[in-house]
Amino acid sequence: MSATAGRRLEAPQAVVERALAASRSDGCAVIVEEISQAEVRFANNTTTTNGVRRDRRVVVVSFRSLPDGGEGAGGVGAGPTAVGVASASGIVDVEKLVGASEAEAGRAPPADDAAPLIEGDAASAAGADFDRGPETTSPAVLAGVVGGLGGAFDRARAGGNLLAGFATHGVSTTYVGTSTGVRRRHVQPAGTMELVARSGDGTRSAWAGRGTATFEDIDIAAFEARVIERLGWAKRTVELPPGRYEVLLPPDATADLMVPMSEAMSGRDAEEGRSAFAAPGGRTKVGESLASLPFDLRGDPKEPGLECAPFLATGASGTDVSVFDNGLPVGPTHWIAGGRLERLRYHRAGAARSGVEPAPPVDNLVLELPRATTTLDDMVARTERALLLTCLWYIREVDPVTLLLTGLTRDGVYLVENGEVVGAVNNFRFNESPLEVLARATEASRSERGLSREWGEWQPRTAMPALRVAEFNMSSVSPAT
Amino acid sequence: MTAASRSDLGEFGDLPVAEVRSAALERAEQLGCRHAEVRIEHIRSQFVALRDGKVETTVDDTEIGVGLRVVRNGSIGFAATVEVHPHAAAALAEEAVRLADETAATLGTPVELADEPPHGHDYWASPYEVDPAGVEQADKVALLEEWSSRLLAAGSVDHVTARVLAVVEDKIYADLSGTVTEQRRVRIHPVVEAIAVDESTGTFESMRTLAPPVGRGWEYTAGDGWDWDAELEAMPELLAEKMASPSVEAGTYDLVIDPSNLWLTIHESVGHATELDRALGYEAAYAGTSFATFDQLGTLRYGSPVMQVTGDRVTPHGLASVKYDDEGVVAQLFDIVRDGVLVGYQLDRRMAADNGFTRSNGCAFADSPLHVPIQRMANVSLQPAPGHGPTTEELCSGVERGIYIMGDKSWSIDMQRYNFQFTGQRFYRISGGRLAGQLKDVAYQAQTTEFWGSLEAVGGTSTYVLGGAFNCGKGQPGQVAPVSHGCPSALFRGIRVLNTRAEAGS
């Protein structure tokens, strides 16, 4: 009989403590993530798939101190350390999982990202939070959306339009415990609402999307009104050729470009000369001006409406993220300040090697022009001739040297002339670098919550300005509608 | 626990899989569901990545769970949990039925599923020799260390990343018709990339192995299906040549495209465009629709008459190959493009029933027990020329001014699958029918039907390679699917080529 036969799921904190108790290695970190999710999907004026799920992920990281040939062991990460990681979902045989991670650590070479484990601090010792159970969601959170869809489908049918979209809400509760006394818990609610309207003949389309923590701020009628208004704008169409155009990027499209740029901000890649943030001569671009406007690009776990984890929890090391850093506090971080590149991402071991401060990733992203008060509507009103975009799609890196990205405009490109939208324009394939977009931005609105169409599933917590960008490179026309 | 209640797939161990599947289906039937299908899965994923010969990432993950989809009164409900327990499974049936009922009011079209005969209790495993999950992570690290050291020893290489992802997917499926299937799929993808940096100018170039991901075991890394030694040995010099090569002059060129690049163009411009759910608008909010609309079935001129494309879930070592799909439908081989004309779509049971097909062609898949099955891509493959057919050299010999493209890199296509742009790993200038050294900064851009219309010739079977990817994305919530694409080398006339540095404005 195995350890799991006939068992139900036990409390996540109990899994953390049982794994730490079972650990025979020199150090151990345990992460339990409890995920509750509900969604409704619809297309062609009908709901298609509706689901609920309960997920649990358990990660055990075992650390093994290795002889360092002299100075004496100073604890895990103080000298050469091997690491092993094993993870599983569901009703986990905890002792077996601990054993698997220890077996892996037993044969692993010294880890390149070794650092002393994070010590439990006051935030951990508070403890009360850690003892609380996981939070959940349910289809009831989406009741307002589902309730509104029936009428919206009827109106779409009457108007000869087709609605499609997706509403999802999830809550993930993360518990981190280490053999050095860290006990942290974080509850991350996350949701997105997206609505697409297409004319029955498929020639016109419009999109609206938003990230939300609660769905209390989602008004399905407002989504419907927005996409129907935009289908109306598209009744007059203007064919334009490829070329360089002044564009107005709404916050959603700005997020489409800023999220991949922030993902490319690896300190080590830049130092090694293999990123767009590298400078000739083995240096990085930290300290260099990236924009003519004094933009700030930052993350902050306490950003109102975009709250995210104030500590690191990771089951896999990477170039700038380390399993040794589990429990590391994550605070407000400026990546770009006043238009200058302020810092790049580093885990603690990498930061120590490079003589900089550690900079773990922050799970939200804000681009703002301090003291900006203008709105996208104001910017449209001040426009002589430009393309107003809706969102970007199928964005992929073409050349990491310049961070050149390609992708498409999608579900609404509008020609603005003399302060007014005068019609819809065909879609384009663009080839542009977000670094060039920042450098050539001539105007920015105040920042507001925007949802990246391309990356919103992974990063729904973004606040962005609308941007006016000169000479945006529309490389070819896409006949897609 | 009795022996009879155990799965034939040993990975499930003592989990009460038979009780769980019965509990879910029985409760669904009691609640009046006309159709219900349950999947219990155990997915082992192991990943190791080295940077400059040192371990950067290791993942050894086991995903277990149970998912239940029901159709009741024409409405679909799906519920899933990681708690593989009979009580939890019965509760899933109640949750799924509640969801189906709650959304019945917003249902425009009642859901029907095309008939599929019951297949009894059957077992299948994809062909593999060595279970990668049985190879210790340390041995995976050791192999990548050795591969990395070969490249780092070369003067032209400044950095090396090496990684391997191996997946063993065990899936038990059962439905109310009486079909019970137990299937194992094994797949692996080793990748090595070398990077050269010019610190004085702040530029760099990379070159990646062309070895495709395959439905094989650890034996793949030892040369079963790919010559790793030859590929690794050639890379430093190829990278040095690329670093020193001239930047392409943008313009119109004839292209000879190697299977290591063409598979991805097929995936994006034919594979996704011929998914019927997309063509009918069911992915309009996310993955997109298709220019290849259903009313053009049998008439759409997709490409030149030499274009023959099939879909299949049966190719040995194919990443989409199975014996039964995730709706209990038997794997099949079918035509998609015949003599350049669109003649078929990829289907699931719902799309088949809605559109007059008597049977699904078996393209339903869910990437996790916690996700609902949706129509996913078969192995969509371009057929080589009949008989011996031309070699790649023979295809190049017919080109006065062109480029031979190897390996995939950047890719992007619009939401109706018209306008695409691809780059690659290596680009050779073709001058007077011969290769004349590498070029760099190449991207090709085209509209799908113009591109395939410009297909002048396909290579013979000697040029045919099964490429593919682990990470094809579709659906909301997002699902990733592994899929293979076989193709020969092929010659395309008059394709637009961009210079990517010029596109960046530099």
Short mmCIF file of C-alpha atoms in Angstrom, two decimals, chain A residues 70-449:
data_model
loop_
_atom_site.label_atom_id
_atom_site.label_comp_id
_atom_site.label_asym_id
_atom_site.label_seq_id
_atom_site.Cartn_x
_atom_site.Cartn_y
_atom_site.Cartn_z
CA GLY A 70 39.39 24.77 2.74
CA GLU A 71 37.52 27.57 4.37
CA GLY A 72 34.97 25.43 6.15
CA ALA A 73 31.28 25.20 5.65
CA GLY A 74 29.27 28.29 6.49
CA GLY A 75 25.84 26.80 5.83
CA VAL A 76 23.91 26.20 2.65
CA GLY A 77 25.08 28.43 -0.16
CA ALA A 78 28.02 29.82 1.79
CA GLY A 79 30.20 27.34 -0.05
CA PRO A 80 29.66 25.05 -3.02
CA THR A 81 26.15 23.65 -2.91
CA ALA A 82 24.31 21.13 -5.01
CA VAL A 83 20.59 21.41 -5.53
CA GLY A 84 17.82 19.02 -6.51
CA VAL A 85 14.23 19.91 -7.39
CA ALA A 86 11.17 17.68 -7.68
CA SER A 87 7.55 18.70 -8.08
CA ALA A 88 4.17 17.01 -8.29
CA SER A 89 0.52 17.86 -8.40
CA GLY A 90 -2.42 16.56 -6.44
CA ILE A 91 -2.31 14.11 -3.56
CA VAL A 92 1.43 14.05 -3.19
CA ASP A 93 3.50 11.37 -1.52
CA VAL A 94 5.53 14.01 0.31
CA GLU A 95 8.27 11.73 1.62
CA LYS A 96 8.79 10.28 -1.86
CA LEU A 97 8.99 13.76 -3.35
CA VAL A 98 11.55 14.86 -0.74
CA GLY A 99 13.52 11.68 -1.47
CA ALA A 100 13.48 12.39 -5.22
CA SER A 101 14.82 15.91 -4.76
CA GLU A 102 17.51 14.65 -2.36
CA ALA A 103 18.56 11.93 -4.77
CA GLU A 104 18.93 14.54 -7.48
CA ALA A 105 20.94 16.84 -5.18
CA GLY A 106 23.10 13.85 -4.29
CA ARG A 107 24.47 13.61 -7.82
CA ALA A 108 24.20 17.22 -8.95
CA PRO A 109 27.29 19.37 -9.64
CA PRO A 110 27.81 22.58 -7.63
CA ALA A 111 25.06 25.06 -8.44
CA ASP A 112 26.09 28.24 -10.20
CA ASP A 113 23.43 30.27 -8.36
CA ALA A 114 24.27 29.15 -4.81
CA ALA A 115 23.58 31.68 -2.07
CA PRO A 116 22.76 31.33 1.65
CA LEU A 117 19.11 30.46 2.15
CA ILE A 118 16.81 33.31 3.17
CA GLU A 119 16.34 33.43 6.93
CA GLY A 120 12.84 33.65 8.41
CA ASP A 121 12.20 37.24 9.47
CA ALA A 122 9.53 39.23 11.24
CA ALA A 123 7.20 38.91 8.27
CA SER A 124 7.54 35.15 8.48
CA ALA A 125 7.40 35.02 12.25
CA ALA A 126 4.10 36.85 12.22
CA GLY A 127 2.84 33.45 11.19
CA ALA A 128 -0.86 34.19 11.44
CA ASP A 129 -1.10 34.67 7.72
CA PHE A 130 0.69 31.40 6.96
CA ASP A 131 -1.83 29.48 9.03
CA ARG A 132 -4.76 30.68 6.94
CA GLY A 133 -6.25 28.31 4.39
CA PRO A 134 -6.18 28.72 0.61
CA GLU A 135 -8.74 31.03 -0.96
CA THR A 136 -10.92 29.86 -3.80
CA THR A 137 -13.05 31.18 -6.61
CA SER A 138 -16.20 29.76 -8.15
CA PRO A 139 -18.34 30.20 -11.25
CA ALA A 140 -20.44 32.62 -9.15
CA VAL A 141 -17.70 35.26 -9.65
CA LEU A 142 -18.56 35.16 -13.35
CA ALA A 143 -22.34 35.25 -12.82
CA GLY A 144 -22.54 38.89 -13.89
CA VAL A 145 -20.79 38.12 -17.15
CA VAL A 146 -22.82 34.98 -17.86
CA GLY A 147 -26.02 36.83 -16.94
CA GLY A 148 -25.21 39.63 -19.34
CA LEU A 149 -24.22 37.42 -22.23
CA GLY A 150 -27.72 36.15 -23.08
CA GLY A 151 -28.98 39.64 -23.87
CA ALA A 152 -25.74 40.57 -25.61
CA PHE A 153 -26.04 37.49 -27.86
CA ASP A 154 -29.65 38.41 -28.71
CA ARG A 155 -28.65 41.98 -29.62
CA ALA A 156 -25.69 40.72 -31.66
CA ARG A 157 -27.96 38.36 -33.61
CA ALA A 158 -30.44 41.17 -34.24
CA GLY A 159 -27.62 43.43 -35.42
CA GLY A 160 -26.04 40.81 -37.65
CA ASN A 161 -22.91 40.54 -35.47
CA LEU A 162 -21.05 37.69 -33.80
CA LEU A 163 -19.66 37.86 -30.27
CA ALA A 164 -16.76 35.76 -29.00
CA GLY A 165 -14.71 35.96 -25.86
CA PHE A 166 -13.49 34.57 -22.61
CA ALA A 167 -13.93 35.37 -18.96
CA THR A 168 -11.75 33.68 -16.40
CA HIS A 169 -11.11 34.12 -12.71
CA GLY A 170 -8.57 32.31 -10.61
CA VAL A 171 -7.15 32.51 -7.14
CA SER A 172 -3.83 30.97 -6.38
CA THR A 173 -2.60 30.71 -2.79
CA THR A 174 1.13 30.14 -2.44
CA TYR A 175 2.85 28.82 0.68
CA VAL A 176 6.63 28.92 1.02
CA GLY A 177 8.51 27.29 3.87
CA THR A 178 12.24 26.79 4.30
CA SER A 179 14.47 24.93 6.71
CA THR A 180 15.77 28.39 7.71
CA GLY A 181 12.45 29.51 9.12
CA VAL A 182 10.73 31.23 6.23
CA ARG A 183 6.96 30.79 6.31
CA ARG A 184 5.19 32.99 3.80
CA ARG A 185 1.75 32.91 2.21
CA HIS A 186 0.43 34.94 -0.70
CA VAL A 187 -3.03 35.03 -2.24
CA GLN A 188 -3.08 36.07 -5.89
CA PRO A 189 -6.45 36.68 -7.46
CA ALA A 190 -6.30 37.17 -11.23
CA GLY A 191 -8.91 37.47 -13.91
CA THR A 192 -9.36 38.66 -17.44
CA MET A 193 -12.37 39.59 -19.53
CA GLU A 194 -12.15 39.74 -23.30
CA LEU A 195 -14.86 40.44 -25.84
CA VAL A 196 -14.59 40.40 -29.64
CA ALA A 197 -17.36 41.52 -31.97
CA ARG A 198 -17.29 40.65 -35.65
CA SER A 199 -19.71 41.70 -38.34
CA GLY A 200 -21.59 38.75 -39.80
CA ASP A 201 -19.63 38.96 -43.05
CA GLY A 202 -16.35 38.91 -41.12
CA THR A 203 -15.08 42.16 -42.61
CA ARG A 204 -15.16 44.23 -39.39
CA SER A 205 -14.02 43.35 -35.90
CA ALA A 206 -13.38 45.02 -32.55
CA TRP A 207 -11.87 43.93 -29.22
CA ALA A 208 -12.07 45.00 -25.61
CA GLY A 209 -10.13 43.42 -22.78
CA ARG A 210 -9.29 44.09 -19.16
CA GLY A 211 -7.49 42.46 -16.30
CA THR A 212 -9.30 42.31 -12.99
CA ALA A 213 -8.75 40.89 -9.52
CA THR A 214 -12.40 40.55 -8.57
CA PHE A 215 -14.74 41.01 -11.60
CA GLU A 216 -16.58 43.60 -9.49
CA ASP A 217 -15.18 46.25 -11.84
CA ILE A 218 -16.25 44.41 -15.02
CA ASP A 219 -19.32 45.86 -16.69
CA ILE A 220 -20.26 43.57 -19.56
CA ALA A 221 -22.61 46.23 -20.96
CA ALA A 222 -19.70 48.69 -21.22
CA PHE A 223 -17.63 46.06 -23.05
CA GLU A 224 -20.50 45.48 -25.45
CA ALA A 225 -21.04 49.20 -26.02
CA ARG A 226 -17.35 49.72 -26.76
CA VAL A 227 -17.02 46.97 -29.35
CA ILE A 228 -20.31 47.84 -31.05
CA GLU A 229 -19.24 51.51 -31.23
CA ARG A 230 -15.99 50.45 -32.86
CA LEU A 231 -17.75 48.19 -35.36
CA GLY A 232 -19.64 51.36 -36.27
CA TRP A 233 -16.38 53.26 -36.83
CA ALA A 234 -15.40 50.54 -39.28
CA LYS A 235 -18.37 51.12 -41.57
CA ARG A 236 -16.11 53.50 -43.48
CA THR A 237 -12.90 51.78 -44.51
CA VAL A 238 -9.66 53.24 -45.81
CA GLU A 239 -7.03 51.12 -47.56
CA LEU A 240 -3.52 52.20 -46.62
CA PRO A 241 -0.22 50.81 -47.90
CA PRO A 242 2.71 49.63 -45.75
CA GLY A 243 5.01 52.36 -44.51
CA ARG A 244 6.04 54.30 -41.45
CA TYR A 245 3.10 55.94 -39.70
CA GLU A 246 2.51 58.01 -36.61
CA VAL A 247 0.55 55.71 -34.29
CA LEU A 248 -1.45 56.08 -31.11
CA LEU A 249 -0.97 52.97 -28.96
CA PRO A 250 -3.68 52.54 -26.34
CA PRO A 251 -2.53 51.17 -22.94
CA ASP A 252 -3.35 47.59 -24.06
CA ALA A 253 -1.04 47.85 -27.08
CA THR A 254 1.67 49.57 -25.02
CA ALA A 255 1.53 46.56 -22.68
CA ASP A 256 1.90 44.22 -25.68
CA LEU A 257 5.30 45.82 -26.33
CA MET A 258 6.52 46.56 -22.78
CA VAL A 259 5.98 43.05 -21.36
CA PRO A 260 8.46 41.35 -23.74
CA MET A 261 10.91 44.22 -23.22
CA SER A 262 10.85 43.70 -19.46
CA GLU A 263 11.32 39.95 -19.98
CA ALA A 264 14.51 40.73 -21.94
CA MET A 265 16.03 42.71 -19.02
CA SER A 266 18.48 40.03 -17.93
CA GLY A 267 21.58 41.39 -16.24
CA ARG A 268 23.72 38.39 -17.13
CA ASP A 269 22.65 38.35 -20.78
CA ALA A 270 23.55 42.04 -21.04
CA GLU A 271 26.93 41.59 -19.34
CA GLU A 272 27.74 38.77 -21.74
CA GLY A 273 26.96 40.95 -24.72
CA ARG A 274 24.02 38.83 -25.83
CA SER A 275 21.06 41.15 -25.39
CA ALA A 276 19.74 44.48 -26.61
CA PHE A 277 20.70 45.87 -23.17
CA ALA A 278 24.40 45.13 -23.81
CA ALA A 279 26.75 47.96 -24.71
CA PRO A 280 29.97 47.57 -26.67
CA GLY A 281 33.05 46.69 -24.64
CA GLY A 282 31.43 44.17 -22.29
CA ARG A 283 29.30 46.79 -20.53
CA THR A 284 25.55 47.07 -20.10
CA LYS A 285 23.28 49.99 -20.95
CA VAL A 286 22.47 50.67 -17.27
CA GLY A 287 22.66 54.42 -16.81
CA GLU A 288 22.04 55.16 -20.47
CA SER A 289 19.08 57.16 -21.67
CA LEU A 290 16.49 55.02 -23.48
CA ALA A 291 13.82 57.64 -24.12
CA SER A 292 13.44 61.33 -24.77
CA LEU A 293 10.48 61.45 -22.36
CA PRO A 294 11.31 60.78 -18.66
CA PHE A 295 9.47 57.46 -18.42
CA ASP A 296 9.50 55.23 -15.36
CA LEU A 297 9.16 51.47 -15.84
CA ARG A 298 8.65 49.77 -12.54
CA GLY A 299 7.07 47.01 -10.51
CA ASP A 300 5.70 47.21 -6.99
CA PRO A 301 3.95 44.42 -5.06
CA LYS A 302 1.78 47.09 -3.42
CA GLU A 303 0.73 48.85 -6.65
CA PRO A 304 -2.97 49.64 -6.07
CA GLY A 305 -5.17 47.26 -8.07
CA LEU A 306 -2.16 45.32 -9.32
CA GLU A 307 -1.00 43.79 -6.03
CA CYS A 308 1.34 40.83 -6.39
CA ALA A 309 3.61 38.60 -4.31
CA PRO A 310 5.98 40.52 -1.97
CA PHE A 311 8.38 37.58 -1.89
CA LEU A 312 9.95 35.21 -4.38
CA ALA A 313 8.61 31.68 -4.83
CA THR A 314 10.12 29.66 -7.62
CA GLY A 315 10.43 25.97 -8.37
CA ALA A 316 13.03 26.46 -11.11
CA SER A 317 16.22 28.45 -11.35
CA GLY A 318 16.85 30.44 -14.49
CA THR A 319 19.28 33.03 -15.75
CA ASP A 320 18.14 35.67 -13.23
CA VAL A 321 15.93 33.73 -10.84
CA SER A 322 17.18 31.21 -8.29
CA VAL A 323 15.65 28.52 -6.12
CA PHE A 324 18.15 29.63 -3.45
CA ASP A 325 16.22 32.93 -3.27
CA ASN A 326 12.89 31.41 -2.23
CA GLY A 327 11.36 33.73 0.36
CA LEU A 328 13.44 36.73 -0.77
CA PRO A 329 11.43 39.91 -0.19
CA VAL A 330 10.36 41.62 -3.42
CA GLY A 331 9.89 45.36 -3.15
CA PRO A 332 9.25 48.34 -5.38
CA THR A 333 11.76 48.26 -8.24
CA HIS A 334 12.48 50.84 -10.93
CA TRP A 335 13.79 49.24 -14.13
CA ILE A 336 13.76 52.55 -15.96
CA ALA A 337 13.74 55.87 -14.08
CA GLY A 338 13.45 59.27 -15.74
CA GLY A 339 13.98 57.64 -19.12
CA ARG A 340 17.31 56.05 -18.06
CA LEU A 341 17.90 52.33 -17.69
CA GLU A 342 18.11 51.96 -13.91
CA ARG A 343 18.70 48.26 -13.34
CA LEU A 344 18.48 44.79 -14.84
CA ARG A 345 17.34 41.52 -13.30
CA TYR A 346 19.75 39.55 -11.08
CA HIS A 347 19.41 36.74 -8.61
CA ARG A 348 21.52 37.13 -5.45
CA ALA A 349 24.43 35.02 -6.65
CA GLY A 350 24.58 36.87 -9.96
CA ALA A 351 24.28 40.26 -8.25
CA ALA A 352 27.13 39.38 -5.89
CA ARG A 353 29.36 38.40 -8.83
CA SER A 354 28.53 41.61 -10.68
CA GLY A 355 28.69 43.92 -7.67
CA VAL A 356 25.11 45.12 -7.97
CA GLU A 357 21.97 44.83 -5.87
CA PRO A 358 19.82 41.71 -6.40
CA ALA A 359 16.78 42.49 -8.52
CA PRO A 360 14.24 39.69 -8.57
CA PRO A 361 11.35 39.95 -11.02
CA VAL A 362 8.23 41.74 -9.79
CA ASP A 363 4.94 40.21 -10.91
CA ASN A 364 3.42 43.43 -12.24
CA LEU A 365 4.55 46.10 -14.66
CA VAL A 366 3.87 49.83 -14.73
CA LEU A 367 5.08 52.24 -17.38
CA GLU A 368 4.33 55.85 -16.58
CA LEU A 369 5.24 59.37 -17.45
CA PRO A 370 5.27 61.09 -14.06
CA ARG A 371 2.78 63.91 -13.78
CA ALA A 372 1.12 63.07 -17.10
CA THR A 373 -2.54 64.08 -17.04
CA THR A 374 -3.59 63.74 -20.64
CA THR A 375 -5.89 60.94 -21.86
CA LEU A 376 -6.00 58.95 -25.08
CA ASP A 377 -9.10 60.92 -26.08
CA ASP A 378 -7.12 64.17 -25.64
CA MET A 379 -4.35 62.75 -27.77
CA VAL A 380 -6.80 61.76 -30.53
CA ALA A 381 -8.26 65.27 -30.45
CA ARG A 382 -4.79 66.78 -30.93
CA THR A 383 -3.90 64.48 -33.84
CA GLU A 384 -3.50 65.74 -37.37
CA ARG A 385 -3.10 62.30 -38.94
CA ALA A 386 -2.24 59.01 -37.24
CA LEU A 387 -3.31 55.40 -36.89
CA LEU A 388 -5.13 54.57 -33.66
CA LEU A 389 -4.43 50.91 -32.84
CA THR A 390 -6.42 48.56 -30.63
CA CYS A 391 -4.01 45.78 -29.76
CA LEU A 392 -1.15 43.77 -31.19
CA TRP A 393 -0.97 40.04 -31.81
CA TYR A 394 1.36 37.14 -32.58
CA ILE A 395 4.33 39.09 -31.31
CA ARG A 396 7.66 37.31 -31.66
CA GLU A 397 11.28 38.33 -31.35
CA VAL A 398 12.96 38.65 -34.75
CA ASP A 399 16.41 39.87 -33.71
CA PRO A 400 17.62 39.88 -30.11
CA VAL A 401 20.45 42.31 -30.97
CA THR A 402 17.95 45.14 -31.46
CA LEU A 403 15.03 43.46 -29.67
CA LEU A 404 13.20 43.74 -32.99
CA LEU A 405 9.71 42.29 -32.62
CA THR A 406 7.23 41.40 -35.33
CA GLY A 407 3.48 41.00 -35.02
CA LEU A 408 0.14 42.14 -36.33
CA THR A 409 -2.38 44.81 -35.57
CA ARG A 410 -5.66 43.14 -34.65
CA ASP A 411 -9.36 43.90 -34.27
CA GLY A 412 -9.33 47.58 -35.07
CA VAL A 413 -6.92 50.01 -36.74
CA TYR A 414 -8.50 53.44 -37.13
CA LEU A 415 -7.44 56.46 -39.14
CA VAL A 416 -7.50 59.67 -37.13
CA GLU A 417 -7.55 62.90 -39.11
CA ASN A 418 -7.86 66.38 -37.66
CA GLY A 419 -8.80 65.10 -34.24
CA GLU A 420 -11.42 62.55 -35.26
CA VAL A 421 -11.67 58.91 -36.18
CA VAL A 422 -12.62 58.94 -39.86
CA GLY A 423 -12.68 55.21 -40.58
CA ALA A 424 -11.08 51.82 -40.19
CA VAL A 425 -7.85 50.84 -41.89
CA ASN A 426 -6.63 47.41 -43.01
CA ASN A 427 -4.40 45.48 -40.64
CA PHE A 428 -0.61 45.56 -40.84
CA ARG A 429 2.38 43.42 -39.94
CA PHE A 430 4.76 45.57 -37.90
CA ASN A 431 8.49 45.18 -37.33
CA GLU A 432 9.51 47.36 -34.38
CA SER A 433 11.63 47.21 -31.26
CA PRO A 434 10.03 48.32 -28.00
CA LEU A 435 13.29 50.17 -27.35
CA GLU A 436 12.68 52.19 -30.51
CA VAL A 437 9.07 52.74 -29.45
CA LEU A 438 10.22 54.22 -26.14
CA ALA A 439 12.90 56.27 -27.86
CA ARG A 440 10.49 57.69 -30.45
CA ALA A 441 7.47 58.22 -28.19
CA THR A 442 6.59 61.90 -28.37
CA GLU A 443 3.59 61.96 -26.03
CA ALA A 444 2.15 59.79 -23.27
CA SER A 445 -1.14 59.79 -21.41
CA ARG A 446 -1.57 59.17 -17.71
CA SER A 447 -1.23 55.45 -17.02
CA GLU A 448 -4.20 53.21 -16.53
CA ARG A 449 -4.83 49.51 -16.31
#
